[in-house]
Amino acid sequence: MEFYRVQNGFKLGGVYVRRKRYSFFIPCMFALCLCAIAAPLRAQIKQGPTPFGVPETGTLVGDTSNLAREAQDWLVELVKINTTNPPGNEQQAAKYIAGILTKEGITPEILDMTPGRSAIVARLRSSAVPDPSKALLLVAHMDVVGVDRTKWSVDPFGGVIKDGYLWGRGSIDDKSMVVANLAAFIALKRANAHINRDVIFLATADEENFGDASLKFLIAKYWDKIAAGYALNEGGKIIMKNGKVQYVGVQVAEKVSVNINVTATGKGGHASTPTKDNPVVHLAMAVDKIGNYTAPVHLTSIVRRYFEGLSAIEDDETAKWLRVIDTPDRGEHAQRVLSDMNPMWNSMMRDTIAPTMLQAGVRANVIPSEAHATLNVRLLPEDTINVLLNDLNKLVNDPSVKLQVQNEGGLAAPNSSMESDFYALITKVSAKEFNGAPVLPFLSTGATDSAQLRLHNVQAYGLRPFAMSEQDDTRVHGDEERLPLASFPKGIDLIVRIVTEFSVTH
Ligand SMILES: [Zn+2]
């Protein structure tokens, strides 16, 4: 067993490490015996040192505000590096991060994927022989989605700070997570702490397109460099309501994205003599039926726990429905009300189908012989596309319309455990950071890199450590994405504490 030995009172880079040198088993045995007889005494003991030198949560990390200021500067610089995917150009961001790590005496490795596109990895070792099953991977992506510049009031790649926000594409998704991970990694290094597991920093490319520079290919090429038993990634959220943190959502699973091609075929010809065979009409009817279809509710264990937690903090009207969502008599009605109330809740309860693309015709006066639509399906992780496809075929019930699943679908991965030590620690530290706010398991309706990791037996958990309102949250991938800077220091502090406590305690 590794113990962690540093000078008492050593403090650097925001990480304060108290001397902790003890034999673990003997005090534990003693503590067990003592607990049995001393429970009534405990109330009389005022705030004193914890028994047997075991540090309480929080004593490992001191003030992180200076580190947060540094991290904010890194984030501004990263936002200025345009990594719109495609083409991505993540190599430039990787080089910038490499510069920061090198200054700290860490040797990063830039992992080239395709021309101009790279990931960057760095490792703090706990021992000469690595134990990947214990290692903690801090992962975030450097690429961003595109912008419609006409809809932005500032330069989306200017790193502009205005009205208490850092504005820019990637300021939230996901460069803020990149710098939070980087800060936690550097804090560990500066503290020179004796860690009990390898901690790996990884910034990836091509997350937004899941293409040939993405984590899938990184795993295939470089798994030995990033293999870990645990991971911290994006995917969760900390929601603010009325200026207060309402809850912390820790992503433990995600929905699976699958596309379906819809093709209607019929008799093409002169538009002056139409027939009932027009594929444009058949396609439109099919899309109408599918677009108005509501898949059956399937409450997974994660979503049940999420709604249960929410029922304790939502307003009375909402809580009333949340409490009966699973009951035989009022459940169905509650599911309908809640689905109408919040599109995310609707999507967490069932498979959804969104028609997203239409294509037909080449001339205004020509009836085409084919018409096409694309459906984007988001499956619950436990559902399969074939069952849904069967239901949709029955619904459309038109021999001239064919539905075909596209090959490159998302990945159905197992959930991360809600019973692991790491999940328990994330829950404990998050609740403490946000004054006892509930921490709830979260099924994200969007996809992240965590599915890839979960398929490789990594217990991956998704956070977005910066508290923000639903409104701020909805600007991700939208116009005027911007990070509320008031939430930034606490977000950095949260990740530093989670990473430190997981890797320097037993
Ligand atoms: Zn993202």
XYZ file of C-alpha atoms and ligand atoms in Angstrom:
507
model
C 0.000 0.000 0.000
C 1.300 3.412 -0.929
C 1.521 6.098 1.670
C 1.913 9.645 0.961
C 4.694 11.476 2.734
C 5.385 15.142 2.508
C 6.443 17.859 4.874
C 3.800 19.050 7.261
C 2.213 22.254 6.046
C 3.643 22.033 2.555
C 1.643 24.255 0.263
C 2.116 24.984 -3.397
C -0.026 25.677 -6.410
C -3.208 25.579 -4.415
C -2.653 22.109 -3.082
C -2.030 21.945 0.601
C -0.918 18.574 1.750
C -1.006 17.644 5.394
C 1.423 15.160 6.751
C -0.167 11.775 6.663
C 1.927 8.911 7.694
C 0.340 6.066 9.498
C -0.312 2.412 9.374
C -3.829 1.939 8.110
C -5.028 -1.381 9.402
C -4.281 -1.029 13.083
C -6.095 2.282 13.518
C -9.016 0.919 11.512
C -9.399 -2.087 13.760
C -9.022 0.126 16.781
C -11.517 2.606 15.360
C -14.079 -0.108 14.851
C -13.810 -1.228 18.473
C -13.831 2.325 19.718
C -16.855 3.286 17.649
C -18.863 0.560 19.270
C -18.299 1.921 22.745
C -17.699 5.605 22.144
C -20.609 6.652 19.966
C -22.394 8.564 22.740
C -19.160 10.366 23.570
C -18.749 11.769 20.103
C -21.336 14.466 20.548
C -19.359 15.889 23.453
C -16.146 16.199 21.468
C -15.875 19.592 19.841
C -14.202 20.217 16.502
C -10.801 18.723 17.058
C -8.346 16.742 15.043
C -9.903 13.710 13.427
C -9.029 10.407 15.105
C -5.746 8.747 14.320
C -4.496 11.425 11.956
C -6.964 10.569 9.225
C -7.507 13.871 7.438
C -11.059 15.027 6.907
C -12.192 15.749 3.397
C -10.873 19.092 2.315
C -7.646 19.240 4.282
C -5.673 17.998 1.302
C -6.387 21.078 -0.766
C -5.901 24.681 0.233
C -6.835 27.881 -1.541
C -7.048 27.356 -5.298
C -7.898 30.915 -6.296
C -4.461 31.696 -7.758
C -4.559 28.512 -9.769
C -8.041 29.440 -11.038
C -6.687 32.786 -12.244
C -3.963 30.996 -14.187
C -6.502 28.548 -15.571
C -8.723 31.396 -16.756
C -5.804 32.799 -18.755
C -5.228 29.368 -20.324
C -8.896 29.173 -21.237
C -8.847 32.593 -22.911
C -5.837 31.541 -24.994
C -7.435 28.201 -25.919
C -10.653 29.897 -27.045
C -8.518 32.097 -29.334
C -7.157 29.000 -31.073
C -9.832 28.186 -33.631
C -10.379 24.428 -33.467
C -13.643 24.330 -35.407
C -14.264 20.745 -36.455
C -13.915 20.177 -39.372
C -11.036 20.714 -39.981
C -10.257 20.704 -36.246
C -6.673 21.876 -36.264
C -6.325 20.597 -32.698
C -2.559 20.254 -33.074
C -2.184 23.965 -32.411
C -4.147 23.708 -29.171
C -2.142 20.602 -28.216
C 1.087 22.571 -28.698
C -0.186 25.387 -26.508
C -1.048 22.906 -23.731
C 2.323 21.196 -24.190
C 3.989 24.552 -23.499
C 2.116 24.919 -20.190
C 2.962 21.372 -19.093
C 6.618 21.690 -20.065
C 6.984 24.816 -17.914
C 5.808 22.725 -14.962
C 8.504 20.136 -15.562
C 6.078 17.639 -17.062
C 6.924 15.939 -20.347
C 3.805 15.660 -22.489
C 3.457 13.639 -25.619
C 1.646 14.915 -28.686
C -0.124 12.011 -30.354
C -0.638 12.713 -34.028
C -3.844 11.364 -35.517
C -4.266 12.842 -39.004
C -2.542 15.881 -40.598
C -2.994 18.885 -38.300
C -4.939 16.858 -35.770
C -3.419 15.605 -32.543
C -4.253 14.645 -29.006
C -1.977 15.398 -26.075
C -1.246 13.119 -23.157
C 0.815 13.445 -19.974
C 1.193 11.203 -16.943
C 2.054 11.544 -13.277
C 3.391 8.189 -12.135
C 2.640 6.581 -8.804
C 5.131 3.750 -9.171
C 7.614 2.236 -11.583
C 5.170 -0.436 -12.685
C 1.912 1.126 -13.779
C -1.406 -0.403 -12.724
C -3.846 0.737 -15.409
C -6.849 -0.604 -13.502
C -6.221 1.988 -10.765
C -5.222 4.884 -13.017
C -7.339 8.015 -13.310
C -7.770 9.548 -16.764
C -8.671 13.239 -16.977
C -10.138 13.666 -20.430
C -11.617 16.573 -22.368
C -11.788 17.510 -26.031
C -10.100 20.417 -27.786
C -12.260 20.632 -30.930
C -15.386 22.780 -31.129
C -18.450 22.972 -33.366
C -18.737 25.704 -35.991
C -20.284 29.148 -35.596
C -22.620 31.358 -37.580
C -20.651 34.586 -37.130
C -23.645 36.742 -38.123
C -25.407 35.611 -34.936
C -22.564 36.601 -32.593
C -22.181 40.073 -31.069
C -18.464 39.429 -30.360
C -15.690 37.554 -32.151
C -16.354 33.887 -31.208
C -12.605 33.276 -31.260
C -11.569 36.566 -29.640
C -11.430 35.356 -26.030
C -13.603 38.344 -25.090
C -14.421 38.973 -21.423
C -17.546 41.086 -21.036
C -20.460 41.376 -18.593
C -19.019 38.731 -16.294
C -18.682 36.120 -19.020
C -15.917 34.676 -21.125
C -17.469 34.646 -24.578
C -16.478 32.271 -27.298
C -16.956 28.947 -28.993
C -15.592 26.293 -26.683
C -15.661 28.563 -23.620
C -17.992 25.949 -22.118
C -17.809 22.939 -24.448
C -15.220 21.722 -23.796
C -12.175 23.933 -23.364
C -13.319 24.869 -19.847
C -13.078 21.180 -18.923
C -9.654 20.966 -20.610
C -8.310 23.708 -18.337
C -10.031 22.337 -15.218
C -8.349 18.983 -15.795
C -5.074 20.727 -16.587
C -5.271 22.762 -13.365
C -5.923 19.662 -11.252
C -3.074 17.810 -12.946
C -0.650 20.689 -12.454
C -1.750 21.161 -8.836
C -0.789 17.558 -8.126
C 2.561 18.011 -9.790
C 3.314 21.250 -7.923
C 2.450 19.652 -4.588
C 4.867 16.867 -5.378
C 2.389 14.618 -3.646
C 3.023 10.908 -3.347
C 0.100 9.668 -5.401
C -1.314 6.181 -5.098
C -2.477 5.825 -8.686
C -1.236 7.129 -12.018
C -3.030 10.280 -13.100
C -3.224 10.829 -16.851
C -4.102 14.093 -18.550
C -5.598 13.721 -22.015
C -6.963 16.346 -24.395
C -8.563 14.753 -27.434
C -9.396 15.751 -30.991
C -12.471 15.193 -33.161
C -15.001 14.564 -30.396
C -17.672 16.586 -32.167
C -17.555 14.433 -35.307
C -16.355 11.103 -33.908
C -14.227 10.839 -37.052
C -10.818 9.346 -37.788
C -8.944 11.655 -35.374
C -11.302 10.815 -32.495
C -10.866 8.849 -29.289
C -11.975 5.649 -30.998
C -8.864 5.735 -33.182
C -6.717 7.080 -30.373
C -7.664 4.031 -28.306
C -6.871 1.731 -31.220
C -3.430 3.321 -31.731
C -2.320 4.403 -28.271
C -4.363 2.511 -25.665
C -1.261 1.717 -23.596
C -0.689 5.453 -23.107
C -4.163 6.176 -21.767
C -5.444 2.899 -20.272
C -7.217 3.622 -16.984
C -9.786 2.194 -14.621
C -11.454 5.559 -13.963
C -12.090 8.670 -15.991
C -13.400 12.164 -15.478
C -14.922 13.708 -18.597
C -17.585 16.204 -19.688
C -21.243 15.185 -19.768
C -22.663 16.251 -16.415
C -23.984 19.616 -15.305
C -24.377 21.881 -12.317
C -27.636 23.734 -12.634
C -28.213 27.146 -11.035
C -31.722 28.261 -10.235
C -32.520 31.647 -8.665
C -28.819 32.276 -8.121
C -28.283 29.009 -6.208
C -26.946 25.624 -7.205
C -30.025 23.448 -7.569
C -28.244 20.177 -8.173
C -25.076 18.560 -9.482
C -25.671 15.986 -12.222
C -22.947 13.364 -12.607
C -23.197 11.627 -15.947
C -23.014 7.841 -15.587
C -24.586 6.893 -18.910
C -25.556 8.459 -22.212
C -28.078 7.948 -24.965
C -26.957 6.385 -28.220
C -27.197 8.294 -31.493
C -28.311 6.332 -34.569
C -29.320 7.720 -37.962
C -31.988 6.210 -40.199
C -32.351 6.897 -43.933
C -35.905 7.110 -45.184
C -36.366 6.584 -48.927
C -39.655 6.940 -50.778
C -39.760 5.703 -54.387
C -42.472 6.295 -56.953
C -43.321 7.348 -60.427
C -41.412 10.404 -61.569
C -42.512 12.536 -64.491
C -44.047 15.787 -65.638
C -45.440 17.836 -62.801
C -48.417 18.818 -64.958
C -49.876 15.302 -64.660
C -49.347 14.170 -61.042
C -50.416 10.771 -59.738
C -50.909 9.302 -56.260
C -47.431 7.818 -56.683
C -45.473 11.021 -55.990
C -42.594 10.009 -53.622
C -42.429 13.549 -52.201
C -45.950 13.102 -50.873
C -45.262 9.600 -49.546
C -42.112 10.798 -47.835
C -43.914 13.777 -46.313
C -46.640 11.490 -44.928
C -44.056 9.145 -43.440
C -42.105 12.022 -41.866
C -45.331 13.447 -40.479
C -46.208 10.153 -38.787
C -42.694 9.586 -37.451
C -42.267 13.189 -36.294
C -45.453 12.939 -34.254
C -44.696 9.500 -32.861
C -43.965 9.162 -29.177
C -41.984 6.091 -28.183
C -43.031 4.270 -25.010
C -41.553 5.326 -21.667
C -38.757 3.200 -20.323
C -37.508 4.431 -16.952
C -33.960 3.224 -16.388
C -32.541 2.874 -12.872
C -30.441 6.015 -13.360
C -33.371 8.115 -14.507
C -35.513 6.846 -11.628
C -32.842 7.973 -9.154
C -32.449 11.290 -10.944
C -36.201 12.044 -10.801
C -36.385 10.884 -7.213
C -33.616 13.340 -6.291
C -35.269 16.128 -8.282
C -38.606 15.585 -6.545
C -37.023 16.832 -3.315
C -35.864 20.147 -4.797
C -38.317 21.095 -7.546
C -41.291 23.405 -7.016
C -44.423 21.827 -5.508
C -46.296 21.384 -8.792
C -43.371 19.658 -10.551
C -42.452 17.607 -7.483
C -46.026 16.323 -7.250
C -45.694 14.731 -10.691
C -42.117 13.560 -10.175
C -43.161 11.615 -7.092
C -45.822 9.591 -8.917
C -43.969 9.075 -12.199
C -43.591 5.357 -11.555
C -46.978 4.572 -10.030
C -49.529 2.388 -11.822
C -52.455 4.763 -11.435
C -50.961 8.221 -12.062
C -47.641 7.324 -13.690
C -48.751 7.666 -17.273
C -50.298 11.061 -16.739
C -47.232 12.236 -14.790
C -44.925 11.096 -17.587
C -46.956 13.106 -20.091
C -46.987 16.251 -17.971
C -43.254 16.061 -17.260
C -42.395 15.335 -20.898
C -44.287 18.475 -21.937
C -42.613 20.484 -19.197
C -39.020 19.761 -20.184
C -37.715 18.309 -23.489
C -34.646 16.913 -21.716
C -36.821 14.970 -19.275
C -38.855 13.681 -22.219
C -35.682 12.463 -23.890
C -34.412 10.865 -20.679
C -37.556 8.741 -20.460
C -37.779 7.316 -23.952
C -36.171 6.800 -27.347
C -36.638 9.928 -29.460
C -36.720 10.376 -33.221
C -36.000 13.744 -34.821
C -36.352 14.132 -38.607
C -33.406 16.372 -39.457
C -32.812 16.376 -43.238
C -34.994 16.313 -46.351
C -33.932 15.937 -49.930
C -36.044 15.631 -53.085
C -36.379 16.997 -56.582
C -34.157 18.865 -59.019
C -36.651 21.092 -60.858
C -39.857 22.807 -59.856
C -41.748 21.194 -62.743
C -40.419 17.618 -62.397
C -41.775 14.974 -60.011
C -38.738 13.035 -58.787
C -38.695 9.253 -58.621
C -37.088 9.273 -55.162
C -37.282 11.391 -52.037
C -35.064 11.107 -48.952
C -35.191 12.016 -45.286
C -32.782 11.473 -42.417
C -33.918 10.701 -38.909
C -31.680 11.153 -35.909
C -32.639 8.613 -33.266
C -31.456 8.802 -29.659
C -31.830 5.428 -28.028
C -31.836 4.775 -24.338
C -28.700 2.748 -23.625
C -30.705 -0.371 -22.853
C -32.885 -0.213 -25.991
C -32.077 -1.610 -29.416
C -32.611 -0.001 -32.796
C -34.299 -3.048 -34.321
C -37.256 -2.886 -31.955
C -37.774 0.790 -32.730
C -37.302 0.229 -36.461
C -39.990 -2.421 -36.391
C -42.388 -0.027 -34.645
C -41.643 2.727 -37.172
C -42.216 0.398 -40.143
C -45.587 -0.576 -38.723
C -46.424 3.064 -38.134
C -45.478 4.219 -41.649
C -47.176 1.205 -43.218
C -46.360 2.243 -46.794
C -44.661 -0.228 -49.190
C -43.128 2.638 -51.190
C -41.228 3.898 -48.120
C -38.130 2.077 -46.852
C -36.280 2.719 -43.605
C -32.628 1.788 -43.337
C -30.260 2.182 -40.390
C -26.970 3.912 -41.269
C -23.921 1.817 -40.491
C -21.954 4.222 -38.344
C -24.148 4.384 -35.264
C -23.195 5.433 -31.754
C -22.051 2.987 -29.141
C -24.256 1.303 -26.622
C -22.023 1.163 -23.583
C -22.674 -0.185 -20.112
C -23.449 2.388 -17.404
C -20.691 3.484 -15.084
C -21.227 2.146 -11.598
C -23.087 4.220 -9.026
C -21.440 2.074 -6.341
C -17.757 2.729 -7.134
C -15.393 4.534 -4.725
C -14.847 7.217 -7.326
C -18.571 7.910 -7.735
C -18.930 8.116 -3.957
C -16.019 10.543 -3.774
C -17.347 12.751 -6.589
C -20.688 12.859 -4.785
C -19.152 13.713 -1.421
C -16.790 16.405 -2.713
C -19.420 18.003 -4.992
C -21.983 18.210 -2.199
C -19.414 19.818 0.062
C -18.281 22.274 -2.618
C -21.861 23.420 -3.247
C -23.154 23.643 0.331
C -24.971 20.356 0.438
C -26.647 20.611 -2.973
C -27.982 17.214 -4.073
C -25.743 15.223 -6.352
C -27.752 13.119 -8.783
C -26.783 10.451 -11.294
C -27.411 11.732 -14.792
C -28.202 10.167 -18.148
C -27.053 12.640 -20.794
C -29.190 12.861 -23.912
C -26.105 13.893 -25.907
C -23.148 11.645 -26.677
C -19.631 12.027 -25.273
C -16.317 10.205 -25.490
C -17.255 8.321 -22.326
C -19.112 5.637 -24.285
C -15.793 4.647 -25.887
C -14.158 4.496 -22.483
C -16.981 2.539 -20.841
C -16.655 -0.071 -23.571
C -13.041 -0.457 -22.449
C -14.048 -1.123 -18.846
C -13.342 2.410 -17.685
C -15.625 3.777 -14.981
C -16.113 7.138 -16.668
C -18.026 9.963 -14.999
C -19.196 13.164 -16.624
C -19.118 16.535 -14.950
C -19.238 20.099 -16.079
C -17.872 21.706 -12.958
C -19.023 25.259 -13.654
C -22.435 26.088 -12.211
C -24.718 27.793 -14.696
C -28.369 28.511 -15.411
C -30.356 26.422 -17.891
C -30.171 29.437 -20.204
C -26.357 29.566 -20.140
C -26.320 25.811 -20.628
C -28.456 25.947 -23.785
C -25.890 28.166 -25.571
C -23.559 25.175 -25.872
C -23.322 24.466 -29.628
C -25.502 27.577 -30.126
C -24.940 31.296 -30.667
C -23.053 33.422 -28.134
C -21.723 30.491 -26.076
C -20.275 32.005 -22.929
C -19.042 30.863 -19.557
C -20.170 32.701 -16.414
C -16.855 33.654 -14.822
C -18.344 33.906 -11.343
C -18.622 30.105 -11.444
C -15.112 29.525 -12.717
C -13.003 29.432 -9.496
C -15.373 27.017 -7.781
C -15.402 24.769 -10.845
C -11.614 24.613 -10.828
C -11.625 24.020 -7.086
C -14.074 21.135 -7.462
C -11.965 19.281 -10.022
C -8.738 19.913 -8.078
C -10.341 18.469 -4.928
C -11.848 15.455 -6.646
C -8.599 14.568 -8.394
C -6.409 15.207 -5.349
C -8.584 13.307 -2.917
C -8.937 10.355 -5.238
C -5.242 10.068 -5.953
C -3.518 10.961 -2.695
C -5.760 9.249 -0.164
C -5.748 5.487 0.256
Zn -18.272 18.468 -25.697
